[in-house]
PDB file of C-alpha atoms and ligand atoms in Angstrom:
ATOM      1  CA  UNK A   1      11.215 -34.390 128.925  1.00 62.00           C
ATOM      2  CA  UNK A   2       8.676 -36.677 127.263  1.00 76.00           C
ATOM      3  CA  UNK A   3       6.870 -37.987 130.290  1.00 84.00           C
ATOM      4  CA  UNK A   4       5.233 -35.893 132.972  1.00 88.00           C
ATOM      5  CA  UNK A   5       3.781 -36.416 136.413  1.00 89.00           C
ATOM      6  CA  UNK A   6       0.412 -34.749 137.081  1.00 86.00           C
ATOM      7  CA  UNK A   7       2.038 -31.596 138.406  1.00 86.00           C
ATOM      8  CA  UNK A   8       4.945 -31.570 135.946  1.00 92.00           C
ATOM      9  CA  UNK A   9       2.407 -31.604 133.128  1.00 95.00           C
ATOM     10  CA  UNK A  10       0.842 -28.397 134.448  1.00 96.00           C
ATOM     11  CA  UNK A  11       4.261 -26.770 134.774  1.00 96.00           C
ATOM     12  CA  UNK A  12       5.151 -27.792 131.212  1.00 96.00           C
ATOM     13  CA  UNK A  13       1.966 -26.308 129.745  1.00 97.00           C
ATOM     14  CA  UNK A  14       2.403 -23.121 131.774  1.00 97.00           C
ATOM     15  CA  UNK A  15       6.007 -22.866 130.500  1.00 97.00           C
ATOM     16  CA  UNK A  16       4.828 -23.350 126.914  1.00 97.00           C
ATOM     17  CA  UNK A  17       3.290 -19.864 127.064  1.00 98.00           C
ATOM     18  CA  UNK A  18       6.432 -18.266 128.493  1.00 97.00           C
ATOM     19  CA  UNK A  19       7.347 -16.532 125.207  1.00 97.00           C
ATOM     20  CA  UNK A  20       3.864 -15.280 124.341  1.00 97.00           C
ATOM     21  CA  UNK A  21       4.457 -11.756 123.011  1.00 97.00           C
ATOM     22  CA  UNK A  22       1.536 -10.170 124.865  1.00 97.00           C
ATOM     23  CA  UNK A  23       2.135 -10.304 128.646  1.00 97.00           C
ATOM     24  CA  UNK A  24      -1.569 -10.165 129.451  1.00 98.00           C
ATOM     25  CA  UNK A  25      -2.317 -13.071 127.094  1.00 97.00           C
ATOM     26  CA  UNK A  26       0.531 -15.010 128.694  1.00 98.00           C
ATOM     27  CA  UNK A  27      -0.840 -14.328 132.196  1.00 98.00           C
ATOM     28  CA  UNK A  28      -4.437 -15.198 131.278  1.00 98.00           C
ATOM     29  CA  UNK A  29      -3.506 -18.464 129.593  1.00 98.00           C
ATOM     30  CA  UNK A  30      -1.082 -19.581 132.288  1.00 98.00           C
ATOM     31  CA  UNK A  31      -3.649 -18.929 135.037  1.00 98.00           C
ATOM     32  CA  UNK A  32      -6.375 -20.638 132.994  1.00 98.00           C
ATOM     33  CA  UNK A  33      -4.231 -23.743 132.598  1.00 98.00           C
ATOM     34  CA  UNK A  34      -3.427 -23.791 136.322  1.00 98.00           C
ATOM     35  CA  UNK A  35      -7.134 -23.526 137.254  1.00 98.00           C
ATOM     36  CA  UNK A  36      -8.255 -26.123 134.705  1.00 98.00           C
ATOM     37  CA  UNK A  37      -5.573 -28.585 135.710  1.00 97.00           C
ATOM     38  CA  UNK A  38      -6.368 -28.057 139.405  1.00 97.00           C
ATOM     39  CA  UNK A  39     -10.006 -28.825 138.630  1.00 98.00           C
ATOM     40  CA  UNK A  40      -9.143 -32.054 136.823  1.00 98.00           C
ATOM     41  CA  UNK A  41      -6.847 -33.172 139.652  1.00 97.00           C
ATOM     42  CA  UNK A  42      -9.310 -32.221 142.424  1.00 97.00           C
ATOM     43  CA  UNK A  43     -12.232 -33.985 140.787  1.00 98.00           C
ATOM     44  CA  UNK A  44     -10.296 -36.897 139.261  1.00 98.00           C
ATOM     45  CA  UNK A  45     -12.333 -36.149 136.165  1.00 98.00           C
ATOM     46  CA  UNK A  46     -13.397 -39.319 134.347  1.00 98.00           C
ATOM     47  CA  UNK A  47     -13.224 -39.756 130.568  1.00 98.00           C
ATOM     48  CA  UNK A  48     -17.044 -39.816 130.467  1.00 98.00           C
ATOM     49  CA  UNK A  49     -17.230 -36.530 132.361  1.00 98.00           C
ATOM     50  CA  UNK A  50     -14.604 -34.954 130.115  1.00 98.00           C
ATOM     51  CA  UNK A  51     -16.545 -36.094 127.036  1.00 98.00           C
ATOM     52  CA  UNK A  52     -19.764 -34.759 128.524  1.00 98.00           C
ATOM     53  CA  UNK A  53     -18.100 -31.379 129.104  1.00 97.00           C
ATOM     54  CA  UNK A  54     -16.804 -31.264 125.516  1.00 98.00           C
ATOM     55  CA  UNK A  55     -20.229 -32.182 124.173  1.00 98.00           C
ATOM     56  CA  UNK A  56     -21.948 -29.669 126.488  1.00 98.00           C
ATOM     57  CA  UNK A  57     -19.733 -26.807 125.321  1.00 98.00           C
ATOM     58  CA  UNK A  58     -20.096 -27.884 121.693  1.00 98.00           C
ATOM     59  CA  UNK A  59     -23.869 -27.808 122.006  1.00 98.00           C
ATOM     60  CA  UNK A  60     -23.687 -24.445 123.788  1.00 97.00           C
ATOM     61  CA  UNK A  61     -21.900 -22.994 120.761  1.00 95.00           C
ATOM     62  CA  UNK A  62     -24.292 -24.664 118.351  1.00 96.00           C
ATOM     63  CA  UNK A  63     -27.255 -23.119 120.183  1.00 95.00           C
ATOM     64  CA  UNK A  64     -25.977 -19.601 119.520  1.00 91.00           C
ATOM     65  CA  UNK A  65     -27.533 -17.582 116.716  1.00 85.00           C
ATOM     66  CA  UNK A  66     -27.220 -13.918 115.751  1.00 78.00           C
ATOM     67  CA  UNK A  67     -29.946 -13.143 118.297  1.00 75.00           C
ATOM     68  CA  UNK A  68     -29.322 -15.835 120.896  1.00 82.00           C
ATOM     69  CA  UNK A  69     -26.187 -16.028 123.032  1.00 86.00           C
ATOM     70  CA  UNK A  70     -26.149 -19.303 124.920  1.00 93.00           C
ATOM     71  CA  UNK A  71     -22.584 -18.747 126.169  1.00 92.00           C
ATOM     72  CA  UNK A  72     -23.565 -15.478 127.874  1.00 89.00           C
ATOM     73  CA  UNK A  73     -26.504 -17.303 129.422  1.00 92.00           C
ATOM     74  CA  UNK A  74     -24.210 -20.060 130.686  1.00 95.00           C
ATOM     75  CA  UNK A  75     -21.797 -17.486 132.071  1.00 94.00           C
ATOM     76  CA  UNK A  76     -24.724 -15.730 133.791  1.00 93.00           C
ATOM     77  CA  UNK A  77     -26.132 -18.905 135.333  1.00 96.00           C
ATOM     78  CA  UNK A  78     -22.697 -19.947 136.625  1.00 97.00           C
ATOM     79  CA  UNK A  79     -22.243 -16.527 138.260  1.00 96.00           C
ATOM     80  CA  UNK A  80     -19.216 -15.752 136.086  1.00 96.00           C
ATOM     81  CA  UNK A  81     -20.828 -12.677 134.544  1.00 93.00           C
ATOM     82  CA  UNK A  82     -21.557 -11.160 137.964  1.00 94.00           C
ATOM     83  CA  UNK A  83     -18.039 -11.979 139.130  1.00 96.00           C
ATOM     84  CA  UNK A  84     -16.503 -10.238 136.112  1.00 94.00           C
ATOM     85  CA  UNK A  85     -18.807  -7.329 136.873  1.00 92.00           C
ATOM     86  CA  UNK A  86     -17.740  -7.315 140.535  1.00 94.00           C
ATOM     87  CA  UNK A  87     -13.987  -7.329 139.930  1.00 95.00           C
ATOM     88  CA  UNK A  88     -14.341  -4.534 137.401  1.00 90.00           C
ATOM     89  CA  UNK A  89     -16.474  -2.310 139.631  1.00 89.00           C
ATOM     90  CA  UNK A  90     -14.880  -2.621 143.033  1.00 89.00           C
ATOM     91  CA  UNK A  91     -14.990   1.096 143.858  1.00 87.00           C
ATOM     92  CA  UNK A  92     -18.302   2.718 143.010  1.00 89.00           C
ATOM     93  CA  UNK A  93     -17.604   6.078 144.691  1.00 90.00           C
ATOM     94  CA  UNK A  94     -21.282   7.003 144.701  1.00 94.00           C
ATOM     95  CA  UNK A  95     -21.960   5.734 141.197  1.00 96.00           C
ATOM     96  CA  UNK A  96     -24.973   3.537 140.501  1.00 97.00           C
ATOM     97  CA  UNK A  97     -24.384  -0.180 140.959  1.00 96.00           C
ATOM     98  CA  UNK A  98     -23.905  -2.360 137.914  1.00 95.00           C
ATOM     99  CA  UNK A  99     -25.234  -5.767 137.000  1.00 94.00           C
ATOM    100  CA  UNK A 100     -25.182  -8.266 134.146  1.00 90.00           C
ATOM    101  CA  UNK A 101     -25.766  -7.248 130.544  1.00 88.00           C
ATOM    102  CA  UNK A 102     -27.699 -10.446 129.883  1.00 81.00           C
ATOM    103  CA  UNK A 103     -28.140 -12.258 126.581  1.00 75.00           C
ATOM    104  CA  UNK A 104     -30.868 -10.039 125.096  1.00 84.00           C
ATOM    105  CA  UNK A 105     -28.900  -6.879 124.268  1.00 86.00           C
ATOM    106  CA  UNK A 106     -29.317  -7.464 120.580  1.00 78.00           C
ATOM    107  CA  UNK A 107     -29.238  -3.909 119.283  1.00 70.00           C
ATOM    108  CA  UNK A 108     -32.092  -2.262 117.372  1.00 69.00           C
ATOM    109  CA  UNK A 109     -32.246   0.507 119.956  1.00 83.00           C
ATOM    110  CA  UNK A 110     -33.926   3.194 117.896  1.00 90.00           C
ATOM    111  CA  UNK A 111     -34.026   6.637 119.436  1.00 95.00           C
ATOM    112  CA  UNK A 112     -37.546   7.524 120.499  1.00 96.00           C
ATOM    113  CA  UNK A 113     -39.000  10.809 121.746  1.00 97.00           C
ATOM    114  CA  UNK A 114     -39.527  11.294 125.459  1.00 97.00           C
ATOM    115  CA  UNK A 115     -42.877   9.983 126.597  1.00 96.00           C
ATOM    116  CA  UNK A 116     -43.063   7.376 123.799  1.00 97.00           C
ATOM    117  CA  UNK A 117     -44.800   4.091 124.529  1.00 96.00           C
ATOM    118  CA  UNK A 118     -42.261   1.333 123.869  1.00 95.00           C
ATOM    119  CA  UNK A 119     -44.831  -1.458 124.286  1.00 93.00           C
ATOM    120  CA  UNK A 120     -47.737  -0.125 122.225  1.00 88.00           C
ATOM    121  CA  UNK A 121     -48.967  -3.583 121.251  1.00 84.00           C
ATOM    122  CA  UNK A 122     -49.316  -4.963 124.751  1.00 83.00           C
ATOM    123  CA  UNK A 123     -52.995  -5.523 125.481  1.00 80.00           C
ATOM    124  CA  UNK A 124     -52.726  -7.064 128.904  1.00 86.00           C
ATOM    125  CA  UNK A 125     -49.778  -5.369 130.610  1.00 88.00           C
ATOM    126  CA  UNK A 126     -50.177  -2.997 133.526  1.00 93.00           C
ATOM    127  CA  UNK A 127     -49.321   0.493 132.317  1.00 95.00           C
ATOM    128  CA  UNK A 128     -46.002   1.877 133.487  1.00 97.00           C
ATOM    129  CA  UNK A 129     -44.504   5.354 133.360  1.00 97.00           C
ATOM    130  CA  UNK A 130     -40.735   5.423 133.859  1.00 98.00           C
ATOM    131  CA  UNK A 131     -38.976   8.655 134.732  1.00 97.00           C
ATOM    132  CA  UNK A 132     -35.250   8.648 135.220  1.00 97.00           C
ATOM    133  CA  UNK A 133     -32.475  11.163 135.510  1.00 98.00           C
ATOM    134  CA  UNK A 134     -28.787  10.841 134.710  1.00 98.00           C
ATOM    135  CA  UNK A 135     -26.290  12.819 136.780  1.00 98.00           C
ATOM    136  CA  UNK A 136     -22.662  12.629 137.790  1.00 97.00           C
ATOM    137  CA  UNK A 137     -21.814  11.471 141.312  1.00 97.00           C
ATOM    138  CA  UNK A 138     -22.127  15.062 142.576  1.00 96.00           C
ATOM    139  CA  UNK A 139     -25.645  15.403 141.180  1.00 96.00           C
ATOM    140  CA  UNK A 140     -24.844  17.498 138.112  1.00 97.00           C
ATOM    141  CA  UNK A 141     -27.306  16.586 135.345  1.00 98.00           C
ATOM    142  CA  UNK A 142     -25.775  15.044 132.233  1.00 97.00           C
ATOM    143  CA  UNK A 143     -27.463  16.161 129.029  1.00 97.00           C
ATOM    144  CA  UNK A 144     -27.454  14.468 125.635  1.00 97.00           C
ATOM    145  CA  UNK A 145     -26.651  11.033 127.042  1.00 96.00           C
ATOM    146  CA  UNK A 146     -28.043   8.007 125.192  1.00 95.00           C
ATOM    147  CA  UNK A 147     -29.881   5.590 127.474  1.00 96.00           C
ATOM    148  CA  UNK A 148     -30.671   2.171 126.024  1.00 95.00           C
ATOM    149  CA  UNK A 149     -33.643   0.426 127.560  1.00 96.00           C
ATOM    150  CA  UNK A 150     -34.973  -3.095 127.075  1.00 95.00           C
ATOM    151  CA  UNK A 151     -37.175  -5.452 129.029  1.00 95.00           C
ATOM    152  CA  UNK A 152     -39.334  -8.547 128.855  1.00 93.00           C
ATOM    153  CA  UNK A 153     -43.040  -7.987 128.306  1.00 89.00           C
ATOM    154  CA  UNK A 154     -45.815  -8.876 130.717  1.00 85.00           C
ATOM    155  CA  UNK A 155     -45.698 -12.421 129.325  1.00 86.00           C
ATOM    156  CA  UNK A 156     -42.016 -12.758 130.244  1.00 87.00           C
ATOM    157  CA  UNK A 157     -40.555 -12.685 126.722  1.00 88.00           C
ATOM    158  CA  UNK A 158     -38.119 -10.310 125.060  1.00 90.00           C
ATOM    159  CA  UNK A 159     -38.985  -9.129 121.570  1.00 87.00           C
ATOM    160  CA  UNK A 160     -36.043 -11.057 120.095  1.00 84.00           C
ATOM    161  CA  UNK A 161     -37.407 -14.324 121.517  1.00 84.00           C
ATOM    162  CA  UNK A 162     -40.587 -14.013 119.496  1.00 84.00           C
ATOM    163  CA  UNK A 163     -40.841 -15.703 116.112  1.00 82.00           C
ATOM    164  CA  UNK A 164     -42.116 -12.552 114.409  1.00 82.00           C
ATOM    165  CA  UNK A 165     -39.215 -10.325 115.545  1.00 81.00           C
ATOM    166  CA  UNK A 166     -37.738 -10.175 112.047  1.00 76.00           C
ATOM    167  CA  UNK A 167     -40.938  -8.729 110.621  1.00 81.00           C
ATOM    168  CA  UNK A 168     -42.400  -6.718 113.495  1.00 80.00           C
ATOM    169  CA  UNK A 169     -39.120  -5.294 114.786  1.00 80.00           C
ATOM    170  CA  UNK A 170     -38.208  -4.230 118.305  1.00 86.00           C
ATOM    171  CA  UNK A 171     -40.663  -3.736 121.130  1.00 89.00           C
ATOM    172  CA  UNK A 172     -39.971  -2.868 124.752  1.00 92.00           C
ATOM    173  CA  UNK A 173     -36.564  -1.864 123.390  1.00 94.00           C
ATOM    174  CA  UNK A 174     -35.551   1.717 122.640  1.00 95.00           C
ATOM    175  CA  UNK A 175     -33.045   4.511 123.145  1.00 96.00           C
ATOM    176  CA  UNK A 176     -33.802   7.812 124.839  1.00 97.00           C
ATOM    177  CA  UNK A 177     -31.439  10.766 125.010  1.00 97.00           C
ATOM    178  CA  UNK A 178     -31.348  12.838 128.189  1.00 98.00           C
ATOM    179  CA  UNK A 179     -32.620  16.414 128.072  1.00 97.00           C
ATOM    180  CA  UNK A 180     -30.797  19.439 129.502  1.00 97.00           C
ATOM    181  CA  UNK A 181     -31.785  18.385 133.006  1.00 97.00           C
ATOM    182  CA  UNK A 182     -30.510  14.836 132.455  1.00 98.00           C
ATOM    183  CA  UNK A 183     -34.013  13.411 132.273  1.00 98.00           C
ATOM    184  CA  UNK A 184     -35.683  10.735 130.188  1.00 98.00           C
ATOM    185  CA  UNK A 185     -39.220   9.421 130.469  1.00 98.00           C
ATOM    186  CA  UNK A 186     -41.229   6.835 128.621  1.00 98.00           C
ATOM    187  CA  UNK A 187     -44.269   4.601 128.776  1.00 97.00           C
ATOM    188  CA  UNK A 188     -44.336   0.830 128.764  1.00 96.00           C
ATOM    189  CA  UNK A 189     -45.864  -2.055 130.677  1.00 96.00           C
ATOM    190  CA  UNK A 190     -44.694  -3.544 133.958  1.00 95.00           C
ATOM    191  CA  UNK A 191     -42.420  -6.465 133.070  1.00 94.00           C
ATOM    192  CA  UNK A 192     -42.862  -9.747 134.898  1.00 91.00           C
ATOM    193  CA  UNK A 193     -40.406 -12.255 136.257  1.00 94.00           C
ATOM    194  CA  UNK A 194     -39.363 -14.717 133.579  1.00 92.00           C
ATOM    195  CA  UNK A 195     -37.470 -17.936 133.080  1.00 93.00           C
ATOM    196  CA  UNK A 196     -34.198 -17.736 131.179  1.00 92.00           C
ATOM    197  CA  UNK A 197     -34.366 -19.902 128.039  1.00 90.00           C
ATOM    198  CA  UNK A 198     -34.234 -23.540 129.106  1.00 93.00           C
ATOM    199  CA  UNK A 199     -34.364 -25.248 125.724  1.00 94.00           C
ATOM    200  CA  UNK A 200     -30.574 -25.374 125.423  1.00 96.00           C
ATOM    201  CA  UNK A 201     -27.629 -26.801 127.342  1.00 98.00           C
ATOM    202  CA  UNK A 202     -27.860 -24.112 130.050  1.00 97.00           C
ATOM    203  CA  UNK A 203     -31.476 -25.126 130.678  1.00 97.00           C
ATOM    204  CA  UNK A 204     -30.323 -28.738 130.881  1.00 97.00           C
ATOM    205  CA  UNK A 205     -27.842 -27.723 133.588  1.00 98.00           C
ATOM    206  CA  UNK A 206     -30.530 -25.819 135.519  1.00 97.00           C
ATOM    207  CA  UNK A 207     -33.049 -28.671 135.332  1.00 96.00           C
ATOM    208  CA  UNK A 208     -30.632 -31.445 136.151  1.00 96.00           C
ATOM    209  CA  UNK A 209     -29.353 -29.649 139.237  1.00 97.00           C
ATOM    210  CA  UNK A 210     -32.788 -28.830 140.650  1.00 97.00           C
ATOM    211  CA  UNK A 211     -32.410 -25.062 140.324  1.00 97.00           C
ATOM    212  CA  UNK A 212     -35.211 -22.803 139.130  1.00 97.00           C
ATOM    213  CA  UNK A 213     -34.710 -20.735 135.965  1.00 96.00           C
ATOM    214  CA  UNK A 214     -36.399 -17.509 137.096  1.00 96.00           C
ATOM    215  CA  UNK A 215     -35.203 -13.942 137.028  1.00 95.00           C
ATOM    216  CA  UNK A 216     -37.044 -11.290 139.049  1.00 96.00           C
ATOM    217  CA  UNK A 217     -38.803  -8.687 136.882  1.00 96.00           C
ATOM    218  CA  UNK A 218     -36.518  -5.913 135.729  1.00 97.00           C
ATOM    219  CA  UNK A 219     -35.774  -3.306 133.088  1.00 97.00           C
ATOM    220  CA  UNK A 220     -32.300  -3.185 131.545  1.00 97.00           C
ATOM    221  CA  UNK A 221     -30.406   0.061 131.059  1.00 97.00           C
ATOM    222  CA  UNK A 222     -27.132   0.973 129.373  1.00 95.00           C
ATOM    223  CA  UNK A 223     -26.132   4.585 130.039  1.00 96.00           C
ATOM    224  CA  UNK A 224     -23.066   5.722 128.135  1.00 93.00           C
ATOM    225  CA  UNK A 225     -21.807   9.305 128.450  1.00 93.00           C
ATOM    226  CA  UNK A 226     -18.461  10.472 127.062  1.00 92.00           C
ATOM    227  CA  UNK A 227     -15.970  10.960 129.890  1.00 94.00           C
ATOM    228  CA  UNK A 228     -17.860   8.614 132.229  1.00 95.00           C
ATOM    229  CA  UNK A 229     -17.699   4.908 132.914  1.00 94.00           C
ATOM    230  CA  UNK A 230     -20.483   3.233 130.912  1.00 93.00           C
ATOM    231  CA  UNK A 231     -23.227   2.008 133.219  1.00 95.00           C
ATOM    232  CA  UNK A 232     -24.724  -1.420 132.500  1.00 94.00           C
ATOM    233  CA  UNK A 233     -27.479  -2.135 134.946  1.00 96.00           C
ATOM    234  CA  UNK A 234     -31.096  -3.141 135.625  1.00 95.00           C
ATOM    235  CA  UNK A 235     -33.854  -1.724 137.751  1.00 97.00           C
ATOM    236  CA  UNK A 236     -35.724  -4.503 139.521  1.00 97.00           C
ATOM    237  CA  UNK A 237     -39.411  -4.266 140.325  1.00 95.00           C
ATOM    238  CA  UNK A 238     -39.750  -4.064 144.117  1.00 93.00           C
ATOM    239  CA  UNK A 239     -41.688  -6.907 145.720  1.00 92.00           C
ATOM    240  CA  UNK A 240     -40.885  -9.549 143.091  1.00 94.00           C
ATOM    241  CA  UNK A 241     -40.811 -13.000 144.634  1.00 95.00           C
ATOM    242  CA  UNK A 242     -37.551 -13.973 142.901  1.00 97.00           C
ATOM    243  CA  UNK A 243     -35.464 -11.048 144.183  1.00 97.00           C
ATOM    244  CA  UNK A 244     -33.700 -13.375 146.624  1.00 97.00           C
ATOM    245  CA  UNK A 245     -33.036 -16.207 144.180  1.00 96.00           C
ATOM    246  CA  UNK A 246     -32.239 -14.651 140.788  1.00 96.00           C
ATOM    247  CA  UNK A 247     -30.916 -17.479 138.584  1.00 97.00           C
ATOM    248  CA  UNK A 248     -28.084 -15.210 137.395  1.00 95.00           C
ATOM    249  CA  UNK A 249     -27.282 -13.695 140.836  1.00 96.00           C
ATOM    250  CA  UNK A 250     -27.762 -10.180 139.454  1.00 95.00           C
ATOM    251  CA  UNK A 251     -29.781  -8.412 142.180  1.00 97.00           C
ATOM    252  CA  UNK A 252     -28.302  -5.601 144.260  1.00 96.00           C
ATOM    253  CA  UNK A 253     -30.394  -3.815 146.884  1.00 96.00           C
ATOM    254  CA  UNK A 254     -29.728  -0.382 145.420  1.00 96.00           C
ATOM    255  CA  UNK A 255     -31.186  -1.496 142.084  1.00 97.00           C
ATOM    256  CA  UNK A 256     -34.587  -2.481 143.482  1.00 97.00           C
ATOM    257  CA  UNK A 257     -36.851   0.324 142.351  1.00 95.00           C
ATOM    258  CA  UNK A 258     -40.067   1.311 143.991  1.00 86.00           C
ATOM    259  CA  UNK A 259     -42.982   0.999 141.605  1.00 93.00           C
ATOM    260  CA  UNK A 260     -45.966   2.972 142.876  1.00 95.00           C
ATOM    261  CA  UNK A 261     -49.538   2.179 141.912  1.00 95.00           C
ATOM    262  CA  UNK A 262     -51.176   5.413 140.791  1.00 95.00           C
ATOM    263  CA  UNK A 263     -54.645   6.527 139.859  1.00 93.00           C
ATOM    264  CA  UNK A 264     -53.971  10.187 139.003  1.00 93.00           C
ATOM    265  CA  UNK A 265     -55.824  11.320 135.904  1.00 95.00           C
ATOM    266  CA  UNK A 266     -52.656  12.578 134.237  1.00 95.00           C
ATOM    267  CA  UNK A 267     -49.189  11.157 133.943  1.00 95.00           C
ATOM    268  CA  UNK A 268     -46.089  13.195 134.924  1.00 94.00           C
ATOM    269  CA  UNK A 269     -45.830  14.622 131.398  1.00 94.00           C
ATOM    270  CA  UNK A 270     -49.352  16.043 131.679  1.00 94.00           C
ATOM    271  CA  UNK A 271     -50.956  13.565 129.288  1.00 95.00           C
ATOM    272  CA  UNK A 272     -54.115  11.623 130.204  1.00 94.00           C
ATOM    273  CA  UNK A 273     -53.581   8.471 132.240  1.00 93.00           C
ATOM    274  CA  UNK A 274     -55.449   5.174 132.218  1.00 91.00           C
ATOM    275  CA  UNK A 275     -57.510   4.492 135.333  1.00 90.00           C
ATOM    276  CA  UNK A 276     -54.670   2.571 136.950  1.00 94.00           C
ATOM    277  CA  UNK A 277     -51.017   2.895 136.211  1.00 97.00           C
ATOM    278  CA  UNK A 278     -47.610   2.509 137.813  1.00 97.00           C
ATOM    279  CA  UNK A 279     -44.802   4.959 138.311  1.00 97.00           C
ATOM    280  CA  UNK A 280     -41.130   4.069 138.458  1.00 97.00           C
ATOM    281  CA  UNK A 281     -38.662   6.814 139.357  1.00 97.00           C
ATOM    282  CA  UNK A 282     -34.895   6.471 139.517  1.00 97.00           C
ATOM    283  CA  UNK A 283     -31.717   8.499 139.347  1.00 97.00           C
ATOM    284  CA  UNK A 284     -28.573   7.085 137.717  1.00 98.00           C
ATOM    285  CA  UNK A 285     -25.222   8.421 138.893  1.00 98.00           C
ATOM    286  CA  UNK A 286     -22.253   8.085 136.559  1.00 97.00           C
ATOM    287  CA  UNK A 287     -18.657   8.004 137.632  1.00 95.00           C
ATOM    288  CA  UNK A 288     -15.936   9.804 135.670  1.00 94.00           C
ATOM    289  CA  UNK A 289     -13.902   7.356 133.664  1.00 91.00           C
ATOM    290  CA  UNK A 290     -13.694   5.682 130.353  1.00 86.00           C
ATOM    291  CA  UNK A 291     -14.588   2.442 128.720  1.00 81.00           C
ATOM    292  CA  UNK A 292     -16.669   1.381 125.837  1.00 81.00           C
ATOM    293  CA  UNK A 293     -20.299   0.449 126.178  1.00 80.00           C
ATOM    294  CA  UNK A 294     -21.105  -3.185 125.451  1.00 81.00           C
ATOM    295  CA  UNK A 295     -21.542  -4.083 121.835  1.00 75.00           C
ATOM    296  CA  UNK A 296     -24.947  -5.429 120.957  1.00 69.00           C
ATOM    297  CA  UNK A 297     -24.977  -8.535 118.841  1.00 60.00           C
ATOM    298  CA  UNK A 298     -25.585  -5.937 116.164  1.00 46.00           C
ATOM    299  CA  UNK A 299     -27.895  -7.818 113.886  1.00 44.00           C
ATOM    300  CA  UNK A 300     -30.030  -5.833 111.546  1.00 41.00           C
ATOM    301  CA  UNK A 301     -33.560  -6.960 110.953  1.00 39.00           C
ATOM    302  CA  UNK A 302     -33.723  -9.335 108.021  1.00 41.00           C
ATOM    303  CA  UNK A 303     -30.127 -10.512 108.333  1.00 39.00           C
ATOM    304  CA  UNK A 304     -31.037 -13.714 110.082  1.00 35.00           C
ATOM    305  CA  UNK A 305     -33.424 -16.529 109.466  1.00 32.00           C
TER     306      UNK A 305
HETATM  307 FE1  FE2 B   1     -33.424  -9.396 131.424  1.00 60.11          FE
END
């Protein structure tokens, strides 16, 4: 047949994948075609709109660099990332809730000793002591587990967003390995809520639709123990005004951590404290399983302009 009606065209494209050797690839492509064609039919998409979409996606790709992932950002802002997360974590069975990886997992997570200050250059941030423990769902501590941590600073920027990242290296980004009791602890500053980058196509979408670009303050964690499902999550700072309207839809109640204002003279590791500081305490529970932790963009300092 050389001429198709609107629905016959869909059937023809779906059939064209019938002999794909990988059944999963066949399924994914056939369903993608059905959804895309449905969208075009439902919206009666105009040529101008189709061209805009092509241009938008082209510019999204062009905005990507080794340390900037505009497609992940777009996926986040459209809620696709959280939906992928949801369908892959339907049964938690007591394990800690997951949330989006986000576009700033760029690697450079150097192992640091417990208690290290991961934001030593911050002059203005409120001091924060984070103590966390990693256990299985029954509460058994998991030792020797790498925990990757990264967060925006008190000005709302990740290290990789700063022009001097290539020369100064990571900050507010590190790896800690759990001790025999499953614990890690470190110093930093309280992150603040921040806008996702709005100088690219995703920002254009946010602005033109009257949404705000803010994420509530949070610290990212990836906890990956052999024999357990890798945990990709955040801890949100309780009380943040954007908890109910996160631009990437990533908040879950269980992940809102209490941050206590403290004035004790010593921090939990017995070292002297500043006059005012904050304490965040949390316990991560891992579920038996497998899977590979997310791959950072994996760029080594100096490899990019
Ligand atoms: Fe983030």
